[in-house]
Structure formats: structure tokens, C-alpha cells
Short mmCIF file of N, CA, C and O in Angstrom, two decimals:
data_model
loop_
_atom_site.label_atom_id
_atom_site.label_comp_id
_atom_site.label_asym_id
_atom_site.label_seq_id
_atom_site.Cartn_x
_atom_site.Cartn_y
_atom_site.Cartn_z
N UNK A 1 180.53 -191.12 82.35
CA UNK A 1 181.91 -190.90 82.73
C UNK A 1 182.51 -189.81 81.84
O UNK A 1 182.47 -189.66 80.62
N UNK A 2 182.91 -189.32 82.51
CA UNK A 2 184.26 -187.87 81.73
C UNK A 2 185.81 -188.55 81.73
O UNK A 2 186.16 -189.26 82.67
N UNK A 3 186.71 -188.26 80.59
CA UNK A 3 187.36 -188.26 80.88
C UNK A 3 188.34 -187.17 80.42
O UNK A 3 187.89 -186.11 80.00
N UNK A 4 189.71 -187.40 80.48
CA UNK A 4 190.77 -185.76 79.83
C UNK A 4 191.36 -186.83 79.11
O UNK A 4 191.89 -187.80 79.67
N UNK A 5 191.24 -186.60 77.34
CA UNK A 5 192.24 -187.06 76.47
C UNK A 5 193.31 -185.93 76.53
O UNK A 5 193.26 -184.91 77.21
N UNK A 6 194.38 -186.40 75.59
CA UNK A 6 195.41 -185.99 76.00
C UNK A 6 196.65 -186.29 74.45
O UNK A 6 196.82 -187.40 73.93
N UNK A 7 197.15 -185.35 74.13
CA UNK A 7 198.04 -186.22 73.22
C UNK A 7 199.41 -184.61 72.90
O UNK A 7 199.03 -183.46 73.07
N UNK A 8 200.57 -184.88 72.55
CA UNK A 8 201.41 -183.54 72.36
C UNK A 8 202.26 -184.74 71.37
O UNK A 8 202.41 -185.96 71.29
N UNK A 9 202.76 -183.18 70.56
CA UNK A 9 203.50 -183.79 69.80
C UNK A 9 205.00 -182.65 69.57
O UNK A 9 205.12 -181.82 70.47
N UNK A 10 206.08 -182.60 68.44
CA UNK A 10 207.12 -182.03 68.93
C UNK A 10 206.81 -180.74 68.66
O UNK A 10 206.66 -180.46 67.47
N UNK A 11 206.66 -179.78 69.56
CA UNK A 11 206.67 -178.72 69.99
C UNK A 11 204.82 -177.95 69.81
O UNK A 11 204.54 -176.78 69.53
N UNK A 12 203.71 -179.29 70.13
CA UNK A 12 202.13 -178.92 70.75
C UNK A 12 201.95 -179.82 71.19
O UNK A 12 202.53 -180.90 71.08
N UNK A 13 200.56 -179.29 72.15
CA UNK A 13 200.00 -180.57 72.70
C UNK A 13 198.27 -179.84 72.69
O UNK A 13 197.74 -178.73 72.57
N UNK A 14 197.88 -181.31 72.90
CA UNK A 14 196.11 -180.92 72.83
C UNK A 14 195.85 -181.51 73.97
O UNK A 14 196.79 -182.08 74.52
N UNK A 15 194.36 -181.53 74.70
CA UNK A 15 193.75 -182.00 75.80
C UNK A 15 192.29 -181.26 75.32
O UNK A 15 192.05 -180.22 74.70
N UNK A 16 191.31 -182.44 76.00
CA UNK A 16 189.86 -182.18 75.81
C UNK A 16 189.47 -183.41 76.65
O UNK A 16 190.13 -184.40 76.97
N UNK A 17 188.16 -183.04 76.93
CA UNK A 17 187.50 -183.82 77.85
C UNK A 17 186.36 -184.46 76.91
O UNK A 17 185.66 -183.85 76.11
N UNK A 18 186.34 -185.94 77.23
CA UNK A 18 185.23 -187.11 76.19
C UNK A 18 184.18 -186.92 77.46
O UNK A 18 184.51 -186.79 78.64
N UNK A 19 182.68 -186.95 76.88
CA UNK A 19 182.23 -187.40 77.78
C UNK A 19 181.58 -188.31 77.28
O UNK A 19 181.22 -188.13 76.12
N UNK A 20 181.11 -189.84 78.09
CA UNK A 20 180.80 -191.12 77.70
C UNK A 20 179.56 -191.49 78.05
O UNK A 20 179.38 -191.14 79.22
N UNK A 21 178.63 -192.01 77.61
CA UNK A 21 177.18 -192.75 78.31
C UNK A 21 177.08 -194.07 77.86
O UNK A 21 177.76 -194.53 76.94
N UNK A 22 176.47 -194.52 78.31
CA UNK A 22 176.17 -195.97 77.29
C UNK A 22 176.75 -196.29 76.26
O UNK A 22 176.14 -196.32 75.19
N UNK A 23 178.79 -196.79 76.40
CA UNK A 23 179.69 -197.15 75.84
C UNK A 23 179.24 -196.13 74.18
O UNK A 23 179.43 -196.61 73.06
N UNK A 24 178.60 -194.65 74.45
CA UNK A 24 178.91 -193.60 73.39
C UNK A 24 179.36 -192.31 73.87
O UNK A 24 179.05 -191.93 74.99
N UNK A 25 180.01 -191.69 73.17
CA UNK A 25 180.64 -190.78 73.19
C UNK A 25 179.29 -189.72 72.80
O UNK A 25 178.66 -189.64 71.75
N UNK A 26 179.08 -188.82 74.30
CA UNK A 26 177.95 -188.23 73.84
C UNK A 26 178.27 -186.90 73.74
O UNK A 26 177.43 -186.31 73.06
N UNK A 27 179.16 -186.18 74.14
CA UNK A 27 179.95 -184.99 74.54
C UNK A 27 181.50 -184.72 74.29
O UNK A 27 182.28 -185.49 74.86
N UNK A 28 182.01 -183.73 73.53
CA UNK A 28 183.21 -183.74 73.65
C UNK A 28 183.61 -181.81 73.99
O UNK A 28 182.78 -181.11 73.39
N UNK A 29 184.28 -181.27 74.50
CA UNK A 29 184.69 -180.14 74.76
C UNK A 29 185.63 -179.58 76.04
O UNK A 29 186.38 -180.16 76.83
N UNK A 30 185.33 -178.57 75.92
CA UNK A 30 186.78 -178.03 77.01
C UNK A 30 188.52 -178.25 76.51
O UNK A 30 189.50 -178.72 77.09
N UNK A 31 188.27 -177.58 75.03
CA UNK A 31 189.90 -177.65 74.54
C UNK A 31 190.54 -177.24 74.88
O UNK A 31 190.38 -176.05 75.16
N UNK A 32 192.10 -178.05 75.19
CA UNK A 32 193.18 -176.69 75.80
C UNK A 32 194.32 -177.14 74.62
O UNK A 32 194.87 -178.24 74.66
N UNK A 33 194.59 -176.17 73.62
CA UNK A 33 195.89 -176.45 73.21
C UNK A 33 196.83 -175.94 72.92
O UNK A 33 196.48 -175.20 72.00
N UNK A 34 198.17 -175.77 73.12
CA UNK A 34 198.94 -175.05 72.51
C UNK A 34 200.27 -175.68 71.81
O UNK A 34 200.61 -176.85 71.64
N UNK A 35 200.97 -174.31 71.43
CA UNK A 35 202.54 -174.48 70.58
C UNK A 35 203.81 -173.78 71.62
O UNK A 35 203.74 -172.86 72.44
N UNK A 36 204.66 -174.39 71.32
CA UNK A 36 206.08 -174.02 72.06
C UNK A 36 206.31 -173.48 70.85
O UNK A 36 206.82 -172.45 71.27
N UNK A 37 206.35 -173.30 69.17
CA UNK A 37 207.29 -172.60 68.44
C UNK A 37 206.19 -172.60 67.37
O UNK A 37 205.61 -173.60 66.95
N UNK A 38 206.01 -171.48 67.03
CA UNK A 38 204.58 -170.79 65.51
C UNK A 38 203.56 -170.36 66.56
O UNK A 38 203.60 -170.13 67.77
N UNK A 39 202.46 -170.36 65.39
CA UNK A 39 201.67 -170.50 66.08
C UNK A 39 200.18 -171.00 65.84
O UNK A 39 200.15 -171.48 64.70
N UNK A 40 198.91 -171.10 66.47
CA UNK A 40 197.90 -171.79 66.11
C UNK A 40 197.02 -171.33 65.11
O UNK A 40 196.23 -170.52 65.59
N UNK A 41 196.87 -171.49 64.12
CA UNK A 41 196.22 -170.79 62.98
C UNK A 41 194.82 -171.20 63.01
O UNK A 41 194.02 -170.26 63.02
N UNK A 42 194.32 -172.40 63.02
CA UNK A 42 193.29 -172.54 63.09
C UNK A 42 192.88 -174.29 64.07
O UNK A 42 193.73 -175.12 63.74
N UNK A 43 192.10 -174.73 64.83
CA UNK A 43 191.97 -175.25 65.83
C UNK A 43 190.18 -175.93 65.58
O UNK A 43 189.34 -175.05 65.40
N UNK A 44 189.70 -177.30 65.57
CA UNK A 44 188.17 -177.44 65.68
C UNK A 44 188.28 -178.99 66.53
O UNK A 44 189.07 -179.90 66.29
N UNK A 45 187.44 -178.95 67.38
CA UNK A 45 186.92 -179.87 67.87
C UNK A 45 185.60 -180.66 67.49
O UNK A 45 184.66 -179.88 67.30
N UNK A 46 185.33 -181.69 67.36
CA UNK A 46 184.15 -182.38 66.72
C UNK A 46 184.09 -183.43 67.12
O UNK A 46 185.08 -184.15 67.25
N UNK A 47 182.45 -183.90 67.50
CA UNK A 47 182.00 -185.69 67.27
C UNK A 47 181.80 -185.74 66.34
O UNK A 47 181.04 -184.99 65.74
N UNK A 48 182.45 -186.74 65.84
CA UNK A 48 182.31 -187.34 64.61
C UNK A 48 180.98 -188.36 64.95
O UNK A 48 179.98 -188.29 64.24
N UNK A 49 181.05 -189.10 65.84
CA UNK A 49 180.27 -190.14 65.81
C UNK A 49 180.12 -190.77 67.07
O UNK A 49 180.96 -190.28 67.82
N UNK A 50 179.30 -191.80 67.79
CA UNK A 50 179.18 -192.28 68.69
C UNK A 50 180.24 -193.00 69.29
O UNK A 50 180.10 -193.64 70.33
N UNK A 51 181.52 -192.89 68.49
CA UNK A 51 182.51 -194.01 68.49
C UNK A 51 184.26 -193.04 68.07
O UNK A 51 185.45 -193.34 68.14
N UNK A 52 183.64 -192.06 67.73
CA UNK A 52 184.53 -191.52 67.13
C UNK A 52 184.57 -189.62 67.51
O UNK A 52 183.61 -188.91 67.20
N UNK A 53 186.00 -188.96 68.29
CA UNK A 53 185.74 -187.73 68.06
C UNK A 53 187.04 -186.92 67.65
O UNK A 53 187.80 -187.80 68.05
N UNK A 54 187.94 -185.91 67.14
CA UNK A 54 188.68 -185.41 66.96
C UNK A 54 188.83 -184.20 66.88
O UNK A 54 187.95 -183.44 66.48
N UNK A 55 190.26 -183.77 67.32
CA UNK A 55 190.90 -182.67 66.96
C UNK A 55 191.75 -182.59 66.21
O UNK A 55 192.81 -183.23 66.24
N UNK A 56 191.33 -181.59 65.24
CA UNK A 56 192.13 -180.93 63.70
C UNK A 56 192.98 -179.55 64.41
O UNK A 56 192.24 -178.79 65.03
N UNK A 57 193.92 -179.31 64.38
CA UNK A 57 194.44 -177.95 63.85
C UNK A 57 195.55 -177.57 63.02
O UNK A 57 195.90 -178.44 62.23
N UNK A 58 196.02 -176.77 63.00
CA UNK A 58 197.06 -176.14 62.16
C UNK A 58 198.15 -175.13 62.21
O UNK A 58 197.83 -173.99 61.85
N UNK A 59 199.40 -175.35 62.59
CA UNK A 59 200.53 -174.40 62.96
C UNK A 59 201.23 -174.08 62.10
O UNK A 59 201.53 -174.82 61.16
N UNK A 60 201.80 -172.45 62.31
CA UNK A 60 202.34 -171.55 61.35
C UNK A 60 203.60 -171.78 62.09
O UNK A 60 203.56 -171.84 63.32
N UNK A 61 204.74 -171.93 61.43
CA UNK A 61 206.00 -171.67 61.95
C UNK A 61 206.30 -171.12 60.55
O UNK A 61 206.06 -171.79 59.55
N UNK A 62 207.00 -169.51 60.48
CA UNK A 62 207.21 -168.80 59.56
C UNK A 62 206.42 -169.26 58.38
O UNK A 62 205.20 -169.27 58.43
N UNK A 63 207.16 -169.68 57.18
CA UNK A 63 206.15 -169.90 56.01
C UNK A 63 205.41 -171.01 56.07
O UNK A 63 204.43 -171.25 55.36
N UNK A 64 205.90 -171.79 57.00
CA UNK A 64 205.31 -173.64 56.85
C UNK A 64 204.13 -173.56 57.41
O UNK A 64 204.02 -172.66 58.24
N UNK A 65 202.89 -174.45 57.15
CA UNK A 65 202.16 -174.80 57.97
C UNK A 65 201.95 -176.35 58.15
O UNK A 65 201.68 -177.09 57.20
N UNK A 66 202.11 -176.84 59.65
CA UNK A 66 201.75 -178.34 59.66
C UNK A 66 200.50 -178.66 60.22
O UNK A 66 200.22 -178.02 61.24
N UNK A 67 199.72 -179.42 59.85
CA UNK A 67 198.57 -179.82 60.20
C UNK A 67 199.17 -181.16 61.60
O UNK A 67 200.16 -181.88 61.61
N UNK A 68 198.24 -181.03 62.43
CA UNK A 68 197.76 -181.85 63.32
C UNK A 68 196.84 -182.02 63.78
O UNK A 68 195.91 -181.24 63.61
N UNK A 69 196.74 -183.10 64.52
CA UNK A 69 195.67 -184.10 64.77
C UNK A 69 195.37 -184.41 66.11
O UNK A 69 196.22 -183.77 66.73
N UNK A 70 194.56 -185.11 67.06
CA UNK A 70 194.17 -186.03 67.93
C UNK A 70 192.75 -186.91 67.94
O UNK A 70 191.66 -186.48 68.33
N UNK A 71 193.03 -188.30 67.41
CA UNK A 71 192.03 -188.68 67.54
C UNK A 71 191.35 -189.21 68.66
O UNK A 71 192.16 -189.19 69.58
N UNK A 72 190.32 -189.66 69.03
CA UNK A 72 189.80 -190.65 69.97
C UNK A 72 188.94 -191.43 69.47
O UNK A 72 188.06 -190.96 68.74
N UNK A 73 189.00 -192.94 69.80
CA UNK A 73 188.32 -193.93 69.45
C UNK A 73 187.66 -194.48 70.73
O UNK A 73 188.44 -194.72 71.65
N UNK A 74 186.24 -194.75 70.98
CA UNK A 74 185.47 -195.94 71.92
C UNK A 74 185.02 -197.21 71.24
O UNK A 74 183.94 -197.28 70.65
N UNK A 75 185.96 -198.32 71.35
CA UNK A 75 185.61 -199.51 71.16
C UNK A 75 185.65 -200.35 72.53
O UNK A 75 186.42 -200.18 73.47
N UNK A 76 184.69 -201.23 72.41
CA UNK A 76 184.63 -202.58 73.46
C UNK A 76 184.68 -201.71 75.02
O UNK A 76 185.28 -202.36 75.88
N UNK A 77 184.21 -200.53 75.45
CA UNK A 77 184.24 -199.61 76.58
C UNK A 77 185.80 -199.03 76.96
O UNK A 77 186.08 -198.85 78.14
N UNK A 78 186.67 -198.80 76.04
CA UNK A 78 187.85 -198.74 76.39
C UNK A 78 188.13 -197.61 75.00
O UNK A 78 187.78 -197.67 73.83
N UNK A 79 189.01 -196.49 75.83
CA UNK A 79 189.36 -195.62 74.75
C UNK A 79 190.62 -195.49 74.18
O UNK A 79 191.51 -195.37 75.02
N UNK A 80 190.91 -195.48 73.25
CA UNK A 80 192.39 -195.18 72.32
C UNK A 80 192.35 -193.87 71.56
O UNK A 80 191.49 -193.27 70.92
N UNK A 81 193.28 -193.74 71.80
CA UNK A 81 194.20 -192.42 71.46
C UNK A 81 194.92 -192.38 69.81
O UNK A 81 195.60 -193.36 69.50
N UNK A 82 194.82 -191.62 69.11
CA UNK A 82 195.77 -191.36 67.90
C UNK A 82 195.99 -190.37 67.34
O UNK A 82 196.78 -190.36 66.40
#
């Protein structure tokens, strides 16, 4: 199974597609993300683990930079978001 995670926060959002086999996460890719205000400095997608995959990046709004996140978790065949 494929699916489109999904997560935005105030002023980005991320989306990527999990792909799943035998309650593991065997595939993750096809990032789409962007910013309404800065901009994306740096951006990685990764499996972490059979159970575990995330997106890291990092936005410039003038001098600041904030780090963000999206995680995904597969427990018990059911996925969560953070």
C-alpha cells in the first residue's frame, strides 16, 4: 500500500508518499514542500527504520532560521503523524 502523508504548519507544509509491505515501511519519497514566508534552506527525507520515517528541514525568514519536522510512525498496521 502507498499512501500521501501530509502535515503544514504556520506558514509550510510537507507531503510525501510512505510506501508499506508487510506492516513495514519499505519506501518513502516523492517530496512536495513548501513556505508561504522565507525560504527553504535545506530539506531531507529518510527511513529511518521499518517503523519509522521523516522529514527534517529548515526555513530562513530574514535572519531566523526555524527547523521543522514531519514524522511518520507504523505501529499495530495503522499510521500516525507528528
Amino acid at each position: 500500500m502507498i499512501y500521501r502523508v501530509s502535515k503544514h504548519g504556520i506558514g509550510w507544509s510537507c507531503s510525501y508518499k510512505v510506501q508499506v509491505k508487510n506492516n513495514h515501511i519499505s519506501n518513502v519519497y516523492d517530496l512536495k514542500s513548501n513556505t508561504a514566508v522565507g525560504s527553504l534552506q535545506e530539506s531531507t527525507l529518510k527511513k529511518i527504520s521499518g517503523k519509522k520515517a521523516k522529514w527534517t528541514g529548515v526555513i530562513k525568514i530574514g535572519v531566523v532560521s526555524l527547523k521543522v519536522s514531519c514524522t511518520t510512525l507504523l505501529k499495530e498496521h495503522r499510521i500516525f503523524i507528528k
